[in-house]
Amino acid sequence: MGIRSKLIAFAVGIAILAALVFDGYVLKTLGAELSAQTEANLATRTALVTEVAARSVDLAAEAPALAAALSKVTGARVTFIDPQGTVRGDSSVAPEGLGQLDTHATRDEVAEARHVGTGHSERVSKTTRMRMLYAAQRLDRPDGPWVVRVAFEPVAIDRSLSAASTRVVEGTILALALAVGAALAGARALSGRLVYLTGVAREMRADLGRRARMQGRDEIATLGGALDDLAESLELSRRELGGEGERFGAVLESMREGVLVTDEKGDITLVNPALSQLLGIRRDPVGRPPLEVLRSSSLHELLEEVALARAAATREIEIAPAAPGAAGPPGRRILLVNAAPLALPAQSRGAAGVVAVFFDVTELRRIEGLQRNFIANASHELRTPVASIRASSETLLGGALDDPEAARDFVEVIERNATRLHRLVDDLLDLSRIEGGERPLSPGTLDLSVQAEAAVALLRGRAMERDTDVKIDVAQGTLVAADPRALDQILTNLVDNAIHHTPNGSHVVVRARAANGRVVLEVEDDGPGIPPVHQARVFDRFYRVDPGRSRASGGTGLGLSIAKHLVEAMSGDITVTTGAAGGALFRITLPGASAGAAQKK
Protein backbone atom coordinates (compact mmCIF):
# COMPACT_ATOMS: atom_id res chain seq x y z
CA MET A 1 0.00 0.00 0.00
CA GLY A 2 1.33 3.43 -0.94
CA ILE A 3 2.13 6.25 1.44
CA ARG A 4 -0.99 8.11 0.40
CA SER A 5 -3.21 5.11 1.29
CA LYS A 6 -1.45 4.72 4.61
CA LEU A 7 -1.87 8.38 5.46
CA ILE A 8 -5.55 8.22 4.45
CA ALA A 9 -6.07 5.16 6.67
CA PHE A 10 -4.48 6.93 9.62
CA ALA A 11 -6.47 10.13 8.94
CA VAL A 12 -9.76 8.15 8.76
CA GLY A 13 -8.95 6.34 12.02
CA ILE A 14 -8.15 9.60 13.77
CA ALA A 15 -11.32 11.22 12.40
CA ILE A 16 -13.48 8.29 13.58
CA LEU A 17 -11.86 8.31 17.02
CA ALA A 18 -12.31 12.08 17.33
CA ALA A 19 -15.93 11.85 16.10
CA LEU A 20 -16.75 9.22 18.73
CA VAL A 21 -15.40 11.40 21.56
CA PHE A 22 -16.36 14.81 20.28
CA ASP A 23 -20.00 15.31 19.35
CA GLY A 24 -20.00 18.15 16.90
CA TYR A 25 -23.61 18.92 17.59
CA VAL A 26 -23.50 19.23 21.38
CA LEU A 27 -22.60 22.87 21.67
CA LYS A 28 -24.77 23.93 18.78
CA THR A 29 -27.85 22.02 20.02
CA LEU A 30 -27.39 23.09 23.63
CA GLY A 31 -26.86 26.68 22.68
CA ALA A 32 -29.91 26.69 20.41
CA GLU A 33 -32.12 25.15 23.08
CA LEU A 34 -30.93 27.52 25.77
CA SER A 35 -31.39 30.52 23.48
CA ALA A 36 -34.90 29.40 22.53
CA GLN A 37 -35.86 28.86 26.16
CA THR A 38 -34.40 32.23 27.13
CA GLU A 39 -36.19 34.08 24.36
CA ALA A 40 -39.49 32.41 25.26
CA ASN A 41 -38.98 33.23 28.93
CA LEU A 42 -38.05 36.81 28.10
CA ALA A 43 -41.08 37.17 25.84
CA THR A 44 -43.34 35.89 28.63
CA ARG A 45 -41.86 38.39 31.08
CA THR A 46 -42.30 41.16 28.56
CA ALA A 47 -45.94 40.26 28.03
CA LEU A 48 -46.57 40.24 31.80
CA VAL A 49 -44.85 43.60 32.25
CA THR A 50 -46.80 45.04 29.33
CA GLU A 51 -50.05 43.79 30.84
CA VAL A 52 -49.26 45.46 34.16
CA ALA A 53 -48.20 48.67 32.44
CA ALA A 54 -51.43 48.75 30.45
CA ARG A 55 -53.35 49.16 33.70
CA SER A 56 -51.46 52.33 34.60
CA VAL A 57 -53.54 55.49 34.35
CA ASP A 58 -50.61 57.91 34.00
CA LEU A 59 -47.76 55.79 32.71
CA ALA A 60 -45.50 58.81 32.04
CA ALA A 61 -45.56 59.73 35.73
CA GLU A 62 -45.55 56.20 37.14
CA ALA A 63 -42.93 54.78 34.74
CA PRO A 64 -39.79 55.16 37.00
CA ALA A 65 -41.40 53.54 40.05
CA LEU A 66 -43.24 50.94 37.98
CA ALA A 67 -40.00 49.94 36.16
CA ALA A 68 -38.18 49.49 39.48
CA ALA A 69 -41.03 47.42 41.01
CA LEU A 70 -41.46 45.17 37.97
CA SER A 71 -37.68 44.67 37.72
CA LYS A 72 -37.67 43.13 41.20
CA VAL A 73 -40.60 40.87 40.32
CA THR A 74 -39.22 39.71 36.94
CA GLY A 75 -35.56 39.71 37.85
CA ALA A 76 -34.78 41.65 34.67
CA ARG A 77 -34.16 45.20 33.56
CA VAL A 78 -37.44 47.00 32.67
CA THR A 79 -37.61 50.08 30.42
CA PHE A 80 -40.61 52.21 29.38
CA ILE A 81 -40.22 54.26 26.16
CA ASP A 82 -42.79 56.87 25.16
CA PRO A 83 -44.05 57.48 21.59
CA GLN A 84 -41.24 59.99 20.95
CA GLY A 85 -38.53 57.42 21.85
CA THR A 86 -37.75 59.06 25.22
CA VAL A 87 -36.99 56.74 28.13
CA ARG A 88 -39.55 57.52 30.83
CA GLY A 89 -38.57 54.74 33.22
CA ASP A 90 -35.61 52.39 33.52
CA SER A 91 -34.86 50.09 36.43
CA SER A 92 -31.09 50.46 35.80
CA VAL A 93 -31.13 54.29 35.75
CA ALA A 94 -32.11 56.64 38.56
CA PRO A 95 -35.09 58.91 37.72
CA GLU A 96 -32.90 62.00 37.76
CA GLY A 97 -30.56 60.42 35.22
CA LEU A 98 -33.21 59.58 32.62
CA GLY A 99 -32.83 62.93 30.91
CA GLN A 100 -29.21 62.10 30.02
CA LEU A 101 -30.13 59.00 28.00
CA ASP A 102 -30.15 59.09 24.23
CA THR A 103 -33.43 58.56 22.37
CA HIS A 104 -34.26 54.87 22.08
CA ALA A 105 -36.46 55.17 19.01
CA THR A 106 -33.64 53.81 16.82
CA ARG A 107 -32.81 50.77 18.95
CA ASP A 108 -33.34 47.63 16.88
CA GLU A 109 -35.82 45.94 19.24
CA VAL A 110 -37.77 49.21 19.82
CA ALA A 111 -38.11 49.96 16.12
CA GLU A 112 -39.15 46.36 15.41
CA ALA A 113 -41.76 46.41 18.22
CA ARG A 114 -43.29 49.62 16.92
CA HIS A 115 -43.47 48.16 13.44
CA VAL A 116 -44.69 44.60 14.04
CA GLY A 117 -45.69 44.60 17.73
CA THR A 118 -42.72 42.71 19.20
CA GLY A 119 -38.97 42.97 18.81
CA HIS A 120 -35.81 41.14 19.88
CA SER A 121 -32.07 41.91 19.82
CA GLU A 122 -28.80 41.15 21.56
CA ARG A 123 -25.98 43.67 22.02
CA VAL A 124 -23.79 45.49 24.53
CA SER A 125 -25.87 48.09 26.38
CA LYS A 126 -24.64 51.67 26.15
CA THR A 127 -26.06 52.29 29.62
CA THR A 128 -24.84 49.23 31.57
CA ARG A 129 -21.84 48.37 29.32
CA MET A 130 -22.85 44.67 29.48
CA ARG A 131 -24.07 42.21 26.87
CA MET A 132 -27.85 42.05 27.16
CA LEU A 133 -30.76 40.17 25.61
CA TYR A 134 -33.67 42.47 24.76
CA ALA A 135 -37.38 41.79 24.19
CA ALA A 136 -39.78 44.64 23.40
CA GLN A 137 -43.55 44.85 22.98
CA ARG A 138 -45.72 47.70 21.75
CA LEU A 139 -48.27 49.12 24.19
CA ASP A 140 -50.93 51.20 22.48
CA ARG A 141 -52.15 54.01 24.70
CA PRO A 142 -54.25 57.10 24.09
CA ASP A 143 -51.17 59.32 23.78
CA GLY A 144 -49.60 56.99 21.22
CA PRO A 145 -47.71 53.69 20.97
CA TRP A 146 -45.40 53.10 23.92
CA VAL A 147 -42.76 50.36 23.97
CA VAL A 148 -42.18 48.12 26.97
CA ARG A 149 -38.71 46.55 26.94
CA VAL A 150 -37.34 43.83 29.18
CA ALA A 151 -33.67 42.85 29.19
CA PHE A 152 -31.36 40.72 31.23
CA GLU A 153 -27.76 39.59 31.11
CA PRO A 154 -27.59 36.03 29.73
CA VAL A 155 -25.33 34.80 32.54
CA ALA A 156 -27.10 31.45 32.89
CA ILE A 157 -26.71 30.71 29.19
CA ASP A 158 -23.07 31.65 29.25
CA ARG A 159 -22.42 29.49 32.29
CA SER A 160 -24.18 26.51 30.77
CA LEU A 161 -22.34 26.91 27.49
CA SER A 162 -19.05 27.40 29.35
CA ALA A 163 -19.59 24.19 31.32
CA ALA A 164 -20.50 22.32 28.15
CA SER A 165 -17.48 23.79 26.37
CA THR A 166 -15.22 22.63 29.18
CA ARG A 167 -16.52 19.08 28.92
CA VAL A 168 -16.25 19.10 25.15
CA VAL A 169 -12.67 20.43 25.33
CA GLU A 170 -11.74 17.74 27.83
CA GLY A 171 -13.23 15.10 25.56
CA THR A 172 -11.47 16.58 22.56
CA ILE A 173 -8.13 16.57 24.35
CA LEU A 174 -8.61 12.97 25.29
CA ALA A 175 -9.59 12.11 21.71
CA LEU A 176 -6.58 13.97 20.31
CA ALA A 177 -4.28 12.24 22.76
CA LEU A 178 -5.56 8.88 21.61
CA ALA A 179 -5.34 9.98 17.98
CA VAL A 180 -1.78 11.23 18.37
CA GLY A 181 -0.80 7.97 20.03
CA ALA A 182 -2.31 5.98 17.21
CA ALA A 183 -0.70 8.30 14.60
CA LEU A 184 2.71 8.00 16.22
CA ALA A 185 2.44 4.22 16.38
CA GLY A 186 1.45 4.06 12.72
CA ALA A 187 4.00 6.64 11.51
CA ARG A 188 6.91 4.97 13.27
CA ALA A 189 7.13 2.46 10.48
CA LEU A 190 7.34 5.22 7.88
CA SER A 191 9.51 7.71 9.75
CA GLY A 192 12.89 6.24 8.85
CA ARG A 193 12.82 7.16 5.18
CA LEU A 194 11.19 10.52 5.90
CA VAL A 195 13.89 11.36 8.46
CA TYR A 196 16.48 10.49 5.83
CA LEU A 197 14.82 12.82 3.32
CA THR A 198 14.69 15.57 5.97
CA GLY A 199 18.42 15.22 6.61
CA VAL A 200 19.16 15.37 2.89
CA ALA A 201 17.01 18.51 2.53
CA ARG A 202 18.91 20.20 5.38
CA GLU A 203 22.25 19.31 3.84
CA MET A 204 21.07 20.81 0.55
CA ARG A 205 20.88 24.24 2.21
CA ALA A 206 24.67 24.24 2.41
CA ASP A 207 25.43 22.01 -0.57
CA LEU A 208 23.03 21.92 -3.49
CA GLY A 209 25.12 19.13 -4.98
CA ARG A 210 23.72 16.70 -2.38
CA ARG A 211 21.16 14.16 -3.76
CA ALA A 212 18.71 11.79 -2.05
CA ARG A 213 18.70 9.09 -4.80
CA MET A 214 15.77 7.22 -3.22
CA GLN A 215 14.92 3.71 -4.42
CA GLY A 216 11.40 2.34 -4.80
CA ARG A 217 8.08 3.19 -6.40
CA ASP A 218 6.04 4.60 -3.54
CA GLU A 219 5.33 8.22 -2.83
CA ILE A 220 8.40 8.64 -0.59
CA ALA A 221 10.66 7.57 -3.45
CA THR A 222 8.79 9.96 -5.75
CA LEU A 223 9.27 12.73 -3.18
CA GLY A 224 13.00 11.99 -3.04
CA GLY A 225 13.23 12.23 -6.82
CA ALA A 226 11.32 15.53 -6.80
CA LEU A 227 13.69 16.82 -4.12
CA ASP A 228 16.68 15.91 -6.28
CA ASP A 229 15.11 17.69 -9.27
CA LEU A 230 14.41 20.75 -7.14
CA ALA A 231 18.02 20.86 -5.89
CA GLU A 232 19.31 20.66 -9.45
CA SER A 233 16.98 23.46 -10.55
CA LEU A 234 17.96 25.61 -7.56
CA GLU A 235 21.64 25.08 -8.27
CA LEU A 236 21.16 26.24 -11.84
CA SER A 237 19.09 29.25 -10.69
CA ARG A 238 21.72 30.14 -8.09
CA ARG A 239 24.45 30.23 -10.72
CA GLU A 240 22.29 32.45 -12.91
CA LEU A 241 21.30 34.70 -10.01
CA GLY A 242 24.91 34.92 -8.92
CA GLY A 243 25.84 36.36 -12.28
CA GLU A 244 22.87 38.70 -12.20
CA GLY A 245 23.72 39.74 -8.63
CA GLU A 246 27.30 40.53 -9.58
CA ARG A 247 26.13 42.63 -12.52
CA PHE A 248 23.53 44.35 -10.33
CA GLY A 249 26.14 45.03 -7.66
CA ALA A 250 28.52 46.46 -10.25
CA VAL A 251 25.77 48.75 -11.55
CA LEU A 252 24.98 49.97 -8.02
CA GLU A 253 28.67 50.50 -7.27
CA SER A 254 29.18 52.57 -10.44
CA MET A 255 26.03 54.68 -10.14
CA ARG A 256 26.54 58.32 -9.26
CA GLU A 257 22.96 58.53 -8.03
CA GLY A 258 22.14 57.28 -4.55
CA VAL A 259 19.89 54.21 -4.21
CA LEU A 260 17.92 53.13 -1.13
CA VAL A 261 15.69 50.06 -0.83
CA THR A 262 13.30 49.26 2.03
CA ASP A 263 11.38 46.12 2.90
CA GLU A 264 7.67 45.68 3.70
CA LYS A 265 8.24 46.93 7.26
CA GLY A 266 9.89 50.11 6.00
CA ASP A 267 13.41 49.16 7.17
CA ILE A 268 16.44 49.67 4.94
CA THR A 269 17.67 46.61 3.06
CA LEU A 270 20.15 48.24 0.69
CA VAL A 271 22.11 51.48 0.34
CA ASN A 272 24.63 51.93 -2.46
CA PRO A 273 28.05 53.60 -1.92
CA ALA A 274 27.00 56.76 -3.76
CA LEU A 275 24.23 57.46 -1.24
CA SER A 276 26.50 56.65 1.71
CA GLN A 277 29.10 59.09 0.41
CA LEU A 278 26.50 61.73 -0.49
CA LEU A 279 24.87 61.75 2.95
CA GLY A 280 27.87 60.81 5.05
CA ILE A 281 26.39 57.50 6.27
CA ARG A 282 29.04 55.86 8.43
CA ARG A 283 27.24 53.08 10.29
CA ASP A 284 25.68 50.10 8.49
CA PRO A 285 22.12 51.28 7.74
CA VAL A 286 20.66 47.86 6.87
CA GLY A 287 17.81 46.90 9.18
CA ARG A 288 17.28 50.46 10.44
CA PRO A 289 14.39 52.83 9.57
CA PRO A 290 15.24 55.56 7.01
CA LEU A 291 14.19 58.27 9.48
CA GLU A 292 16.86 57.08 11.91
CA VAL A 293 19.58 57.08 9.25
CA LEU A 294 18.71 60.21 7.24
CA ARG A 295 16.66 62.19 9.78
CA SER A 296 14.35 63.64 7.15
CA SER A 297 10.62 63.68 7.85
CA SER A 298 9.95 64.58 4.19
CA LEU A 299 11.72 61.42 3.00
CA HIS A 300 9.88 59.35 5.61
CA GLU A 301 6.53 60.71 4.42
CA LEU A 302 7.44 60.05 0.76
CA LEU A 303 8.39 56.42 1.41
CA GLU A 304 5.21 55.82 3.43
CA GLU A 305 3.08 57.46 0.72
CA VAL A 306 4.58 55.26 -2.00
CA ALA A 307 4.27 52.11 0.14
CA LEU A 308 0.59 52.74 0.94
CA ALA A 309 -0.52 54.07 -2.46
CA ARG A 310 1.61 51.58 -4.42
CA ALA A 311 2.33 54.34 -6.91
CA ALA A 312 5.56 56.09 -7.85
CA ALA A 313 6.15 59.61 -6.55
CA THR A 314 8.81 62.29 -6.81
CA ARG A 315 9.70 64.85 -4.20
CA GLU A 316 12.47 67.30 -3.50
CA ILE A 317 13.77 67.07 0.05
CA GLU A 318 16.35 68.94 2.05
CA ILE A 319 18.85 67.16 4.32
CA ALA A 320 20.25 69.32 7.09
CA PRO A 321 24.01 69.21 7.78
CA ALA A 322 25.16 66.86 10.51
CA ALA A 323 26.47 68.10 13.82
CA PRO A 324 30.28 68.18 14.16
CA GLY A 325 31.57 64.65 14.68
CA ALA A 326 28.23 63.03 13.82
CA ALA A 327 27.33 60.98 10.78
CA GLY A 328 25.53 62.86 8.04
CA PRO A 329 26.10 65.22 5.12
CA PRO A 330 28.80 67.85 5.69
CA GLY A 331 26.49 70.61 4.46
CA ARG A 332 22.89 71.23 3.55
CA ARG A 333 21.93 69.04 0.61
CA ILE A 334 18.92 69.32 -1.69
CA LEU A 335 17.94 65.97 -3.15
CA LEU A 336 15.44 65.02 -5.84
CA VAL A 337 14.01 61.64 -4.84
CA ASN A 338 12.19 59.31 -7.24
CA ALA A 339 10.49 56.53 -5.27
CA ALA A 340 8.55 53.54 -6.57
CA PRO A 341 7.03 50.44 -4.94
CA LEU A 342 8.58 47.04 -5.47
CA ALA A 343 6.59 44.38 -7.34
CA LEU A 344 3.71 42.90 -5.32
CA PRO A 345 1.33 39.96 -5.49
CA ALA A 346 -2.07 41.15 -6.68
CA GLN A 347 -3.80 40.17 -3.43
CA SER A 348 -1.32 41.96 -1.15
CA ARG A 349 -2.03 45.12 0.75
CA GLY A 350 0.53 47.87 0.99
CA ALA A 351 3.97 47.50 -0.57
CA ALA A 352 6.58 44.75 -0.29
CA GLY A 353 9.14 47.54 -0.18
CA VAL A 354 10.16 50.76 -1.85
CA VAL A 355 13.14 51.65 -4.03
CA ALA A 356 14.23 55.30 -4.03
CA VAL A 357 16.80 56.96 -6.30
CA PHE A 358 18.45 60.17 -5.04
CA PHE A 359 19.74 62.92 -7.30
CA ASP A 360 21.87 65.64 -5.71
CA VAL A 361 20.50 68.92 -7.09
CA THR A 362 22.13 71.14 -4.47
CA GLU A 363 24.48 72.79 -6.94
CA LEU A 364 21.76 73.05 -9.58
CA ARG A 365 19.41 74.82 -7.17
CA ARG A 366 22.26 77.07 -6.01
CA ILE A 367 23.02 78.04 -9.59
CA GLU A 368 19.33 78.63 -10.28
CA GLY A 369 19.16 80.85 -7.22
CA LEU A 370 22.25 82.74 -8.34
CA GLN A 371 20.75 83.18 -11.78
CA ARG A 372 17.50 84.51 -10.34
CA ASN A 373 19.37 86.87 -8.02
CA PHE A 374 21.68 87.92 -10.82
CA ILE A 375 18.82 88.75 -13.17
CA ALA A 376 16.97 90.63 -10.44
CA ASN A 377 20.08 92.56 -9.33
CA ALA A 378 21.24 93.31 -12.86
CA SER A 379 17.77 94.58 -13.75
CA HIS A 380 17.78 96.75 -10.65
CA GLU A 381 21.23 98.14 -11.43
CA LEU A 382 20.29 98.88 -15.04
CA ARG A 383 16.99 100.51 -14.13
CA THR A 384 18.48 103.62 -12.49
CA PRO A 385 20.85 104.77 -15.28
CA VAL A 386 18.33 103.83 -17.97
CA ALA A 387 15.66 105.83 -16.16
CA SER A 388 18.00 108.82 -15.86
CA ILE A 389 18.91 108.65 -19.54
CA ARG A 390 15.28 108.33 -20.55
CA ALA A 391 14.16 111.18 -18.32
CA SER A 392 16.93 113.45 -19.59
CA SER A 393 16.16 112.55 -23.22
CA GLU A 394 12.43 113.23 -22.72
CA THR A 395 13.24 116.56 -21.09
CA LEU A 396 15.51 117.54 -23.98
CA LEU A 397 12.92 116.53 -26.53
CA GLY A 398 10.30 118.40 -24.55
CA GLY A 399 12.01 121.73 -25.07
CA ALA A 400 15.20 121.79 -23.02
CA LEU A 401 17.23 121.75 -26.24
CA ASP A 402 16.30 125.38 -26.68
CA ASP A 403 18.06 126.22 -23.40
CA PRO A 404 21.78 125.61 -24.03
CA GLU A 405 22.77 125.69 -20.35
CA ALA A 406 20.03 123.26 -19.27
CA ALA A 407 20.62 121.13 -22.33
CA ARG A 408 24.29 120.74 -21.38
CA ASP A 409 23.34 119.61 -17.89
CA PHE A 410 20.98 116.97 -19.25
CA VAL A 411 23.52 115.80 -21.82
CA GLU A 412 26.07 115.44 -19.01
CA VAL A 413 23.55 113.34 -17.08
CA ILE A 414 23.09 111.15 -20.16
CA GLU A 415 26.85 110.88 -20.66
CA ARG A 416 27.48 110.06 -16.97
CA ASN A 417 24.82 107.35 -16.88
CA ALA A 418 25.90 105.96 -20.25
CA THR A 419 29.42 105.67 -18.84
CA ARG A 420 28.00 103.89 -15.80
CA LEU A 421 26.06 101.52 -18.06
CA HIS A 422 29.19 100.87 -20.12
CA ARG A 423 31.20 100.12 -16.97
CA LEU A 424 28.42 97.84 -15.66
CA VAL A 425 28.24 95.92 -18.94
CA ASP A 426 32.04 95.59 -19.03
CA ASP A 427 32.07 94.23 -15.47
CA LEU A 428 29.24 91.82 -16.26
CA LEU A 429 31.04 90.53 -19.34
CA ASP A 430 34.30 90.26 -17.42
CA LEU A 431 32.64 88.32 -14.60
CA SER A 432 30.88 86.08 -17.10
CA ARG A 433 34.17 85.30 -18.89
CA ILE A 434 35.91 84.51 -15.60
CA GLU A 435 33.14 82.21 -14.37
CA GLY A 436 32.83 80.51 -17.75
CA GLY A 437 36.58 79.96 -18.04
CA GLU A 438 36.69 82.14 -21.17
CA ARG A 439 39.32 84.43 -19.71
CA PRO A 440 42.49 82.36 -19.66
CA LEU A 441 45.04 83.25 -17.01
CA SER A 442 48.77 82.89 -17.49
CA PRO A 443 50.32 82.76 -14.03
CA GLY A 444 53.93 83.84 -13.94
CA THR A 445 56.49 84.93 -11.39
CA LEU A 446 55.79 88.59 -10.48
CA ASP A 447 57.49 91.01 -8.11
CA LEU A 448 54.61 92.10 -5.92
CA SER A 449 56.28 95.40 -5.03
CA VAL A 450 56.41 96.40 -8.72
CA GLN A 451 52.79 95.36 -9.26
CA ALA A 452 51.65 97.32 -6.22
CA GLU A 453 53.55 100.46 -7.29
CA ALA A 454 52.00 100.30 -10.77
CA ALA A 455 48.46 99.86 -9.45
CA VAL A 456 48.76 102.68 -6.90
CA ALA A 457 50.34 105.00 -9.45
CA LEU A 458 47.15 104.87 -11.53
CA LEU A 459 45.11 106.01 -8.52
CA ARG A 460 47.41 108.74 -7.16
CA GLY A 461 45.40 111.50 -8.79
CA ARG A 462 42.11 110.21 -7.34
CA ALA A 463 43.75 109.83 -3.93
CA MET A 464 45.04 113.42 -4.03
CA GLU A 465 41.54 114.69 -4.83
CA ARG A 466 40.31 113.13 -1.57
CA ASP A 467 43.50 113.97 0.36
CA THR A 468 44.00 110.22 0.94
CA ASP A 469 47.49 108.96 1.78
CA VAL A 470 48.26 105.64 0.05
CA LYS A 471 51.40 103.84 1.30
CA ILE A 472 53.07 100.71 -0.02
CA ASP A 473 54.81 98.41 2.43
CA VAL A 474 55.96 95.60 0.15
CA ALA A 475 59.61 94.53 0.15
CA GLN A 476 61.31 94.31 -3.20
CA GLY A 477 61.75 90.74 -4.36
CA THR A 478 58.46 89.53 -2.85
CA LEU A 479 57.65 87.06 -5.57
CA VAL A 480 54.20 85.69 -6.25
CA ALA A 481 52.85 83.25 -8.86
CA ALA A 482 50.00 85.19 -10.51
CA ASP A 483 48.62 86.52 -13.77
CA PRO A 484 49.87 90.12 -14.14
CA ARG A 485 46.64 91.52 -15.61
CA ALA A 486 44.46 89.77 -13.02
CA LEU A 487 46.72 90.86 -10.11
CA ASP A 488 46.69 94.45 -11.36
CA GLN A 489 42.88 94.36 -11.61
CA ILE A 490 42.60 93.01 -8.05
CA LEU A 491 44.98 95.60 -6.57
CA THR A 492 43.37 98.46 -8.48
CA ASN A 493 39.91 97.41 -7.37
CA LEU A 494 40.81 97.08 -3.67
CA VAL A 495 42.78 100.33 -3.49
CA ASP A 496 40.11 102.24 -5.45
CA ASN A 497 37.43 100.90 -3.06
CA ALA A 498 39.51 101.99 -0.08
CA ILE A 499 39.88 105.53 -1.48
CA HIS A 500 36.20 105.88 -2.33
CA HIS A 501 34.75 104.44 0.86
CA THR A 502 36.83 106.34 3.38
CA PRO A 503 36.49 109.99 4.43
CA ASN A 504 38.82 112.66 3.06
CA GLY A 505 42.20 112.63 4.76
CA SER A 506 42.19 108.88 5.36
CA HIS A 507 45.14 106.48 5.09
CA VAL A 508 45.43 103.35 2.96
CA VAL A 509 48.23 100.80 3.32
CA VAL A 510 49.21 98.08 0.86
CA ARG A 511 51.54 95.51 2.46
CA ALA A 512 52.66 91.96 1.86
CA ARG A 513 54.64 89.19 3.54
CA ALA A 514 55.73 85.69 2.63
CA ALA A 515 54.66 82.79 4.84
CA ASN A 516 54.99 79.02 4.33
CA GLY A 517 55.43 79.15 0.60
CA ARG A 518 52.58 81.61 0.08
CA VAL A 519 52.31 85.38 -0.06
CA VAL A 520 49.82 87.30 2.05
CA LEU A 521 48.78 90.63 0.48
CA GLU A 522 46.76 93.10 2.59
CA VAL A 523 44.96 96.33 1.73
CA GLU A 524 43.88 98.19 4.89
CA ASP A 525 42.24 101.59 5.47
CA ASP A 526 41.28 103.56 8.57
CA GLY A 527 37.77 104.42 7.37
CA PRO A 528 34.44 103.34 8.89
CA GLY A 529 35.11 99.70 7.98
CA ILE A 530 32.62 96.97 7.11
CA PRO A 531 30.31 95.73 9.87
CA PRO A 532 30.83 92.01 10.66
CA VAL A 533 27.25 91.23 9.59
CA HIS A 534 28.13 92.32 6.03
CA GLN A 535 31.66 90.90 5.78
CA ALA A 536 30.52 87.44 4.66
CA ARG A 537 28.53 88.87 1.72
CA VAL A 538 30.63 91.73 0.34
CA PHE A 539 31.97 89.39 -2.36
CA ASP A 540 28.47 88.60 -3.65
CA ARG A 541 27.42 90.18 -6.92
CA PHE A 542 25.75 93.59 -6.54
CA TYR A 543 25.96 93.44 -2.74
CA ARG A 544 26.54 96.82 -1.13
CA VAL A 545 27.04 97.71 2.50
CA ASP A 546 25.72 101.23 1.78
CA PRO A 547 23.69 100.99 -1.46
CA GLY A 548 22.93 104.68 -1.79
CA ARG A 549 26.51 105.81 -1.31
CA SER A 550 27.91 103.14 -3.63
CA ARG A 551 25.58 104.04 -6.46
CA ALA A 552 26.30 107.71 -5.96
CA SER A 553 30.02 107.01 -6.43
CA GLY A 554 29.30 105.14 -9.66
CA GLY A 555 30.16 101.65 -8.38
CA THR A 556 28.70 98.63 -10.12
CA GLY A 557 28.71 96.30 -7.12
CA LEU A 558 30.72 93.72 -9.09
CA GLY A 559 34.32 94.72 -8.33
CA LEU A 560 34.80 92.57 -5.24
CA SER A 561 33.04 89.63 -6.87
CA ILE A 562 35.41 89.86 -9.84
CA ALA A 563 38.38 90.12 -7.47
CA LYS A 564 37.27 87.01 -5.58
CA HIS A 565 36.85 84.97 -8.78
CA LEU A 566 40.28 86.08 -10.05
CA VAL A 567 41.97 85.22 -6.76
CA GLU A 568 40.37 81.78 -6.65
CA ALA A 569 41.29 81.18 -10.31
CA MET A 570 44.92 81.71 -9.26
CA SER A 571 44.64 79.14 -6.43
CA GLY A 572 44.32 81.79 -3.75
CA ASP A 573 41.71 83.05 -1.34
CA ILE A 574 40.45 86.45 -0.22
CA THR A 575 38.80 87.55 3.03
CA VAL A 576 37.78 90.77 4.73
CA THR A 577 37.97 91.61 8.43
CA THR A 578 38.16 94.71 10.61
CA GLY A 579 41.65 96.18 10.83
CA ALA A 580 43.50 97.43 13.88
CA ALA A 581 42.40 101.02 13.16
CA GLY A 582 38.75 99.98 12.76
CA GLY A 583 38.74 100.16 8.98
CA ALA A 584 38.39 97.42 6.37
CA LEU A 585 41.22 94.91 6.01
CA PHE A 586 41.23 92.86 2.81
CA ARG A 587 43.63 89.89 2.97
CA ILE A 588 44.64 87.92 -0.14
CA THR A 589 46.71 84.74 -0.04
CA LEU A 590 48.43 83.67 -3.27
CA PRO A 591 51.02 81.02 -4.14
CA GLY A 592 54.56 82.24 -3.69
CA ALA A 593 57.29 81.91 -6.32
CA SER A 594 61.01 81.25 -6.01
CA ALA A 595 63.80 83.49 -7.26
CA GLY A 596 65.02 80.61 -9.44
CA ALA A 597 61.70 80.54 -11.24
CA ALA A 598 61.96 84.27 -11.89
CA GLN A 599 65.48 83.94 -13.34
CA LYS A 600 64.42 81.03 -15.50
CA LYS A 601 61.55 83.06 -16.83
PDB file of C-alpha atoms in Angstrom, residues 264 306-310 344-353:
ATOM      1  CA  GLU A 264       7.668  45.678   3.696  1.00  0.00           C
ATOM      2  CA  VAL A 306       4.582  55.257  -2.003  1.00  0.00           C
ATOM      3  CA  ALA A 307       4.266  52.108   0.138  1.00  0.00           C
ATOM      4  CA  LEU A 308       0.589  52.736   0.941  1.00  0.00           C
ATOM      5  CA  ALA A 309      -0.523  54.070  -2.458  1.00  0.00           C
ATOM      6  CA  ARG A 310       1.605  51.577  -4.421  1.00  0.00           C
ATOM      7  CA  LEU A 344       3.714  42.897  -5.316  1.00  0.00           C
ATOM      8  CA  PRO A 345       1.334  39.963  -5.485  1.00  0.00           C
ATOM      9  CA  ALA A 346      -2.071  41.149  -6.678  1.00  0.00           C
ATOM     10  CA  GLN A 347      -3.804  40.172  -3.427  1.00  0.00           C
ATOM     11  CA  SER A 348      -1.324  41.960  -1.145  1.00  0.00           C
ATOM     12  CA  ARG A 349      -2.028  45.121   0.751  1.00  0.00           C
ATOM     13  CA  GLY A 350       0.532  47.873   0.991  1.00  0.00           C
ATOM     14  CA  ALA A 351       3.973  47.497  -0.571  1.00  0.00           C
ATOM     15  CA  ALA A 352       6.584  44.754  -0.290  1.00  0.00           C
ATOM     16  CA  GLY A 353       9.136  47.540  -0.175  1.00  0.00           C
TER      17      GLY A 353
END
